[in-house]
PDB file of C-alpha atoms in Angstrom:
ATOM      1  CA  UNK A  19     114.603  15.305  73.110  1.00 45.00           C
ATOM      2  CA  UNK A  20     114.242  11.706  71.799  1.00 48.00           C
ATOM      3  CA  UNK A  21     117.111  10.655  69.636  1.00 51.00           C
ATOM      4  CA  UNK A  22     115.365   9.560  66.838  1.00 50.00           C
ATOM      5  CA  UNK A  23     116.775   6.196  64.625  1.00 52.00           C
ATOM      6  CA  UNK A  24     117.521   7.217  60.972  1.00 48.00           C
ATOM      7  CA  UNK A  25     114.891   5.520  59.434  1.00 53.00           C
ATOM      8  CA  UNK A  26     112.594   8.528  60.943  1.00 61.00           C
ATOM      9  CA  UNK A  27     112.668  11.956  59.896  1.00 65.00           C
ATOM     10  CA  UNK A  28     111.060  14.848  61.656  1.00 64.00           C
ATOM     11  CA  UNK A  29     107.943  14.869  59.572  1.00 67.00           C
ATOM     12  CA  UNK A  30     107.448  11.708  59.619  1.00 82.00           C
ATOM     13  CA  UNK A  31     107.634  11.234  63.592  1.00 89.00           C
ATOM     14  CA  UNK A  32     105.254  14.180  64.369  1.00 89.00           C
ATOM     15  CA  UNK A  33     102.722  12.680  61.324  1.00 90.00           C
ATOM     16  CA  UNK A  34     103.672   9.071  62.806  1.00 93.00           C
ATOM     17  CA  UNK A  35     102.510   9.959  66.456  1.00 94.00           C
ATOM     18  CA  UNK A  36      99.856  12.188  65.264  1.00 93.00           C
ATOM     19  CA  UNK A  37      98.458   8.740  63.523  1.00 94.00           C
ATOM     20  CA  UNK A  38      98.641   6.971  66.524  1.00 96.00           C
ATOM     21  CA  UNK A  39      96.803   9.050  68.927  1.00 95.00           C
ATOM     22  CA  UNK A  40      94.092   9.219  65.916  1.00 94.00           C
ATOM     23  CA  UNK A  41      93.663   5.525  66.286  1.00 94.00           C
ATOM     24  CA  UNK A  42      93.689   5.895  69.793  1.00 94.00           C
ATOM     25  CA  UNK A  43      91.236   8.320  70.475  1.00 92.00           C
ATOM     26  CA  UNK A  44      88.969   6.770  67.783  1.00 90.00           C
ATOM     27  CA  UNK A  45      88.501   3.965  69.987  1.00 90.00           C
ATOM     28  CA  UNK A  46      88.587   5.461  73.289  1.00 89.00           C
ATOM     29  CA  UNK A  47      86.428   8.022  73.065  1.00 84.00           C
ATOM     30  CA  UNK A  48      83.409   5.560  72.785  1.00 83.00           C
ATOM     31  CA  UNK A  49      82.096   4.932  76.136  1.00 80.00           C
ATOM     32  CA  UNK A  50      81.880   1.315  77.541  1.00 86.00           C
ATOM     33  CA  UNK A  51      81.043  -0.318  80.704  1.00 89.00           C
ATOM     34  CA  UNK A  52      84.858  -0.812  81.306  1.00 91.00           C
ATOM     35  CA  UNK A  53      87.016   1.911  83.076  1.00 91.00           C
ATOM     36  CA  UNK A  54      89.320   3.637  80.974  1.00 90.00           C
ATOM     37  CA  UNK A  55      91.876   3.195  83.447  1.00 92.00           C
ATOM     38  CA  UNK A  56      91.315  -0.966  81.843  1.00 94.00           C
ATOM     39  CA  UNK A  57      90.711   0.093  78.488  1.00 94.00           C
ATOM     40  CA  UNK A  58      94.205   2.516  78.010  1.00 96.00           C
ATOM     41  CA  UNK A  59      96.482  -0.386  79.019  1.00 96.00           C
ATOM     42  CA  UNK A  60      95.116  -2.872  77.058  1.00 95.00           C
ATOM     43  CA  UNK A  61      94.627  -0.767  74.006  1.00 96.00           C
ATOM     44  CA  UNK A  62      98.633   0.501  74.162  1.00 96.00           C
ATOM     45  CA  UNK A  63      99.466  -3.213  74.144  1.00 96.00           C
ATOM     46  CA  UNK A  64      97.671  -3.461  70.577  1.00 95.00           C
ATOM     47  CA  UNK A  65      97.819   0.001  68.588  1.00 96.00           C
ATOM     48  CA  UNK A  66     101.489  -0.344  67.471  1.00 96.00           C
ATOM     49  CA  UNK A  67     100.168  -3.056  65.052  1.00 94.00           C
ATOM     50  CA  UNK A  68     100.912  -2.099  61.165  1.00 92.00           C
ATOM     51  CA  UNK A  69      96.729  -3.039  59.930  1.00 92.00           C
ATOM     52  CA  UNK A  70      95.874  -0.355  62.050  1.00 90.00           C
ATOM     53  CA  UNK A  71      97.813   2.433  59.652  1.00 91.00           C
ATOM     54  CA  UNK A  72      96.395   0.913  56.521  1.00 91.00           C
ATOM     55  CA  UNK A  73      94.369   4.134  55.519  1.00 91.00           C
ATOM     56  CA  UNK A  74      97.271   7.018  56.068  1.00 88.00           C
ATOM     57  CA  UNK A  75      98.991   8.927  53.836  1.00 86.00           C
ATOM     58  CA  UNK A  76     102.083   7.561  55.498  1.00 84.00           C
ATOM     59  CA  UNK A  77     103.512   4.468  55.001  1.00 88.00           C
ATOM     60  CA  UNK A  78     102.320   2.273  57.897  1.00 90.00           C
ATOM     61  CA  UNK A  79     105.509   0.928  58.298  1.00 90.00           C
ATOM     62  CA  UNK A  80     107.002   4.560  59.474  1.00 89.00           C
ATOM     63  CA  UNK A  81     103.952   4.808  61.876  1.00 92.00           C
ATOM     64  CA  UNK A  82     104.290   1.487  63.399  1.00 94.00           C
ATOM     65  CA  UNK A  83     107.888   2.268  64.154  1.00 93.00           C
ATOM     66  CA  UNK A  84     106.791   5.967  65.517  1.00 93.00           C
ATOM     67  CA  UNK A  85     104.672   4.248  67.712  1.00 95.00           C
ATOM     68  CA  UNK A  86     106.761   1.644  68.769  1.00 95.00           C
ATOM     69  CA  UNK A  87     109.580   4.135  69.761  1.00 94.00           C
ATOM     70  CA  UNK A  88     106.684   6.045  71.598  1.00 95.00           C
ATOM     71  CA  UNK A  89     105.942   3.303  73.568  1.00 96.00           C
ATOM     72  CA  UNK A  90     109.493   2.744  74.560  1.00 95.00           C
ATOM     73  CA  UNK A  91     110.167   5.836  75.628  1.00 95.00           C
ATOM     74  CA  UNK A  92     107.137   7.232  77.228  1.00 96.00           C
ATOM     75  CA  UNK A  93     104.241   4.713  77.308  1.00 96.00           C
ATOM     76  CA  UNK A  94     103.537   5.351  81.417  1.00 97.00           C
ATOM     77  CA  UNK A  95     103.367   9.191  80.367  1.00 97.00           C
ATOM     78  CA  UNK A  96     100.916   8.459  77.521  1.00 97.00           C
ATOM     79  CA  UNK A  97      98.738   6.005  79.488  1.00 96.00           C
ATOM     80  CA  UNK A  98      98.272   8.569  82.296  1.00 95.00           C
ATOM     81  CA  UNK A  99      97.904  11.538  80.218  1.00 94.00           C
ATOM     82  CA  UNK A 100      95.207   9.267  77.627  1.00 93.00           C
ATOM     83  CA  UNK A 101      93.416   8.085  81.435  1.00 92.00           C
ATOM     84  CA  UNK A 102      93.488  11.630  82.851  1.00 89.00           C
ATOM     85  CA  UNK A 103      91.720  13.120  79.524  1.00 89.00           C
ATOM     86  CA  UNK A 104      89.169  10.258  78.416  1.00 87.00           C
ATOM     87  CA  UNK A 105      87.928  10.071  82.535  1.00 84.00           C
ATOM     88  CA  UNK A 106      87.224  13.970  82.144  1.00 70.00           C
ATOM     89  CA  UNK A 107      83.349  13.744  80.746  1.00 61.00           C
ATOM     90  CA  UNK A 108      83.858  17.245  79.684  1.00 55.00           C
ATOM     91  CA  UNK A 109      85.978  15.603  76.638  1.00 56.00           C
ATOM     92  CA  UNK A 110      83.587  13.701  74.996  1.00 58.00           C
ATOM     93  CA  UNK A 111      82.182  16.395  72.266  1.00 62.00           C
ATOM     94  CA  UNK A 112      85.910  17.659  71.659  1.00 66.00           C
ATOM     95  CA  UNK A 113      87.995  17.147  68.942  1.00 70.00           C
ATOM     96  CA  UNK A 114      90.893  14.738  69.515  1.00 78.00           C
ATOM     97  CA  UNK A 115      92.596  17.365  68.095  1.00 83.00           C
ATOM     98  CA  UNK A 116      93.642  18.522  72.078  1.00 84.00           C
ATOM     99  CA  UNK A 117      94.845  15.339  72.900  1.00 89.00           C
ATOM    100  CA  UNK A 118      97.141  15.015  69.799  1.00 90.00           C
ATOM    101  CA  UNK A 119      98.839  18.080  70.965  1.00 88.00           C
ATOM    102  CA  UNK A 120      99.194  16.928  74.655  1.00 90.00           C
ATOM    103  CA  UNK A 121     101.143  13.619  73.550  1.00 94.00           C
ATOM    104  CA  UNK A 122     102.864  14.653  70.221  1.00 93.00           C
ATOM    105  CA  UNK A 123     104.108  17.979  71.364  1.00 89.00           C
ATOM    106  CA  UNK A 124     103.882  18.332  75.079  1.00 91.00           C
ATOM    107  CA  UNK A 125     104.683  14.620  76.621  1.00 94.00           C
ATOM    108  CA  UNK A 126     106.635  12.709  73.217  1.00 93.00           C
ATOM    109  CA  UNK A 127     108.070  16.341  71.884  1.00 89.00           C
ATOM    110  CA  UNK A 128     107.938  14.346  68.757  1.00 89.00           C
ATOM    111  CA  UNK A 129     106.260  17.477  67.147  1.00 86.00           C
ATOM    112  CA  UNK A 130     107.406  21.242  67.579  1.00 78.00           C
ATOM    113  CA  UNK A 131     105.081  23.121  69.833  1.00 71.00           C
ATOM    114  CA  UNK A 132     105.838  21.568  73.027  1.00 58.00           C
ATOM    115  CA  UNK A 133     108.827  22.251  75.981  1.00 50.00           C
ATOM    116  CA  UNK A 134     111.128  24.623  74.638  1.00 43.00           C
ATOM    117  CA  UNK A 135     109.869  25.152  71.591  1.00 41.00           C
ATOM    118  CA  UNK A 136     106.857  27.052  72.479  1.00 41.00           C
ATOM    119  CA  UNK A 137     109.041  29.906  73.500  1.00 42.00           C
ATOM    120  CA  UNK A 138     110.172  30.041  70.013  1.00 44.00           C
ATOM    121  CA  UNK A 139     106.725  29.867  68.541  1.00 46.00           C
ATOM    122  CA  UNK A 140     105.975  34.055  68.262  1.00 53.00           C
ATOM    123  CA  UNK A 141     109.242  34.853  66.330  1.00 58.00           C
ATOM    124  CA  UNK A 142     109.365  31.504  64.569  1.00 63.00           C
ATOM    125  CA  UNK A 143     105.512  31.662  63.948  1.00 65.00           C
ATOM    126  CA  UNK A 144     103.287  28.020  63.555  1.00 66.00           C
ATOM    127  CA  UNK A 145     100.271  26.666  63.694  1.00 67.00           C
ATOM    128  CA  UNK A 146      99.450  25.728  67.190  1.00 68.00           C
ATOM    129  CA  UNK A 147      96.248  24.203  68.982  1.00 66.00           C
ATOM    130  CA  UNK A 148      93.661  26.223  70.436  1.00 70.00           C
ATOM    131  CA  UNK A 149      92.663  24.415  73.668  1.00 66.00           C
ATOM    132  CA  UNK A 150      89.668  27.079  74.321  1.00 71.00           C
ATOM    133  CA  UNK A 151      87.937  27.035  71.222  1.00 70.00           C
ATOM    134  CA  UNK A 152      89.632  23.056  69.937  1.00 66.00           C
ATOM    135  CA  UNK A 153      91.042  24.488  67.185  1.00 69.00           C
ATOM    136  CA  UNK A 154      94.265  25.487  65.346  1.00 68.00           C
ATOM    137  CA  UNK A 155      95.342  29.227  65.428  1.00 72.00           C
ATOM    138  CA  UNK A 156      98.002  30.201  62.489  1.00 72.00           C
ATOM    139  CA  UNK A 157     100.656  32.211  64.354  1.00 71.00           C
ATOM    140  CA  UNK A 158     102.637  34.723  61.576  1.00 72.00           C
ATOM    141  CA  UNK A 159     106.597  34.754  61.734  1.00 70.00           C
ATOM    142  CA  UNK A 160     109.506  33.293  60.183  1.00 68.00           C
ATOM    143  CA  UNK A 161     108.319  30.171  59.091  1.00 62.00           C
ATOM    144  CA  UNK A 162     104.060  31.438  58.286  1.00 63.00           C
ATOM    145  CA  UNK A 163     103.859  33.501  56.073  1.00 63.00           C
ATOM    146  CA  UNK A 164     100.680  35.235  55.468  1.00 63.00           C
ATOM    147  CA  UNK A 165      99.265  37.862  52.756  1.00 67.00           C
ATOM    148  CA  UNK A 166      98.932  40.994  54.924  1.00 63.00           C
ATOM    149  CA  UNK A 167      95.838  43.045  53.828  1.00 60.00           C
ATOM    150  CA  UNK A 168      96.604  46.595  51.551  1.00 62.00           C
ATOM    151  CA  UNK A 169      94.953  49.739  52.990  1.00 66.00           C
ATOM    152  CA  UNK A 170      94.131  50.697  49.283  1.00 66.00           C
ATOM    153  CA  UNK A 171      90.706  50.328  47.685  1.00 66.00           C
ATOM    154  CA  UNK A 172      90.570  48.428  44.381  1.00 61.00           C
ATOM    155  CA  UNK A 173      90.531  51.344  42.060  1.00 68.00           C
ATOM    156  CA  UNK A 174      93.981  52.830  43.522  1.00 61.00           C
ATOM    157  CA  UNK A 175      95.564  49.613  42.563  1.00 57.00           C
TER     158      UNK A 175
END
């Protein structure tokens, strides 16, 4: 696990990451003449850059520095993983919902739900990605809590 400086909270690095990886995939998955394997390094170089968090609920400042520290740390993981899924044409009507997952939890483990954690995830419950049907399943436990339904009928309440 990444030691994370103060300034970043948990929350805030998983929604930090999860910002940049938006911004990522919204450019990447448009197709070009250029090979990804061109467009991923170039793009990395550039998406760290505060303007591009202007219109998140986060303050950019928090993502810039998420995505800063996940350059640092694991940029030649992200580039091959981003290459890797954008060269697969069988990505281009999914979600980048996938891909957030793959980088956030799996290569950054800057959100739970990757490594170690996903041993945890059946008692602990979560909400965890769906990489069949791209989207999120709600997993009950400790932490999701959910209304279970009453075998009674209306009246015999």
């Amino acid at each position: 696990m990444v030691k994370l400086p103060c300034s970043l909270e948990n929350e805030g690095i998983c929604a930090g990451c999860q910002a940049t990886v938006k911004e990522l995939s919204r450019t990447l998955k448009h197709v070009t003449s250029e090979p990804i394997s061109q467009r991923v390094p170039v793009l990395l170089s550039t998406v760290c850059r505060k303007e591009n968090f202007k219109t998140y609920d986060i303050t950019p400042s928090v993502i810039e520095e998420t995505c800063k520290l996940m350059m640092k740390n694991n940029r030649t993981a992200i580039e091959a993983t981003l290459v890797n899924y954008y060269n697969a044409k069988s990505r281009l009507d999914h979600s980048y919902l996938d891909i957030v997952q793959t980088i956030c939890s799996e290569v950054t483990s800057f959100c739970p739900g990757g490594g170690g954690a996903a041993t945890e995830v059946p008692k602990k419950g979560g909400v965890v990605y769906n990489r069949e049907t791209d989207s999120f399943d709600v997993i009950p436990g400790e932490n999701v809590k959910m209304v279970r339904p009453s075998k009674q009928n209306h009246e015999e309440l």
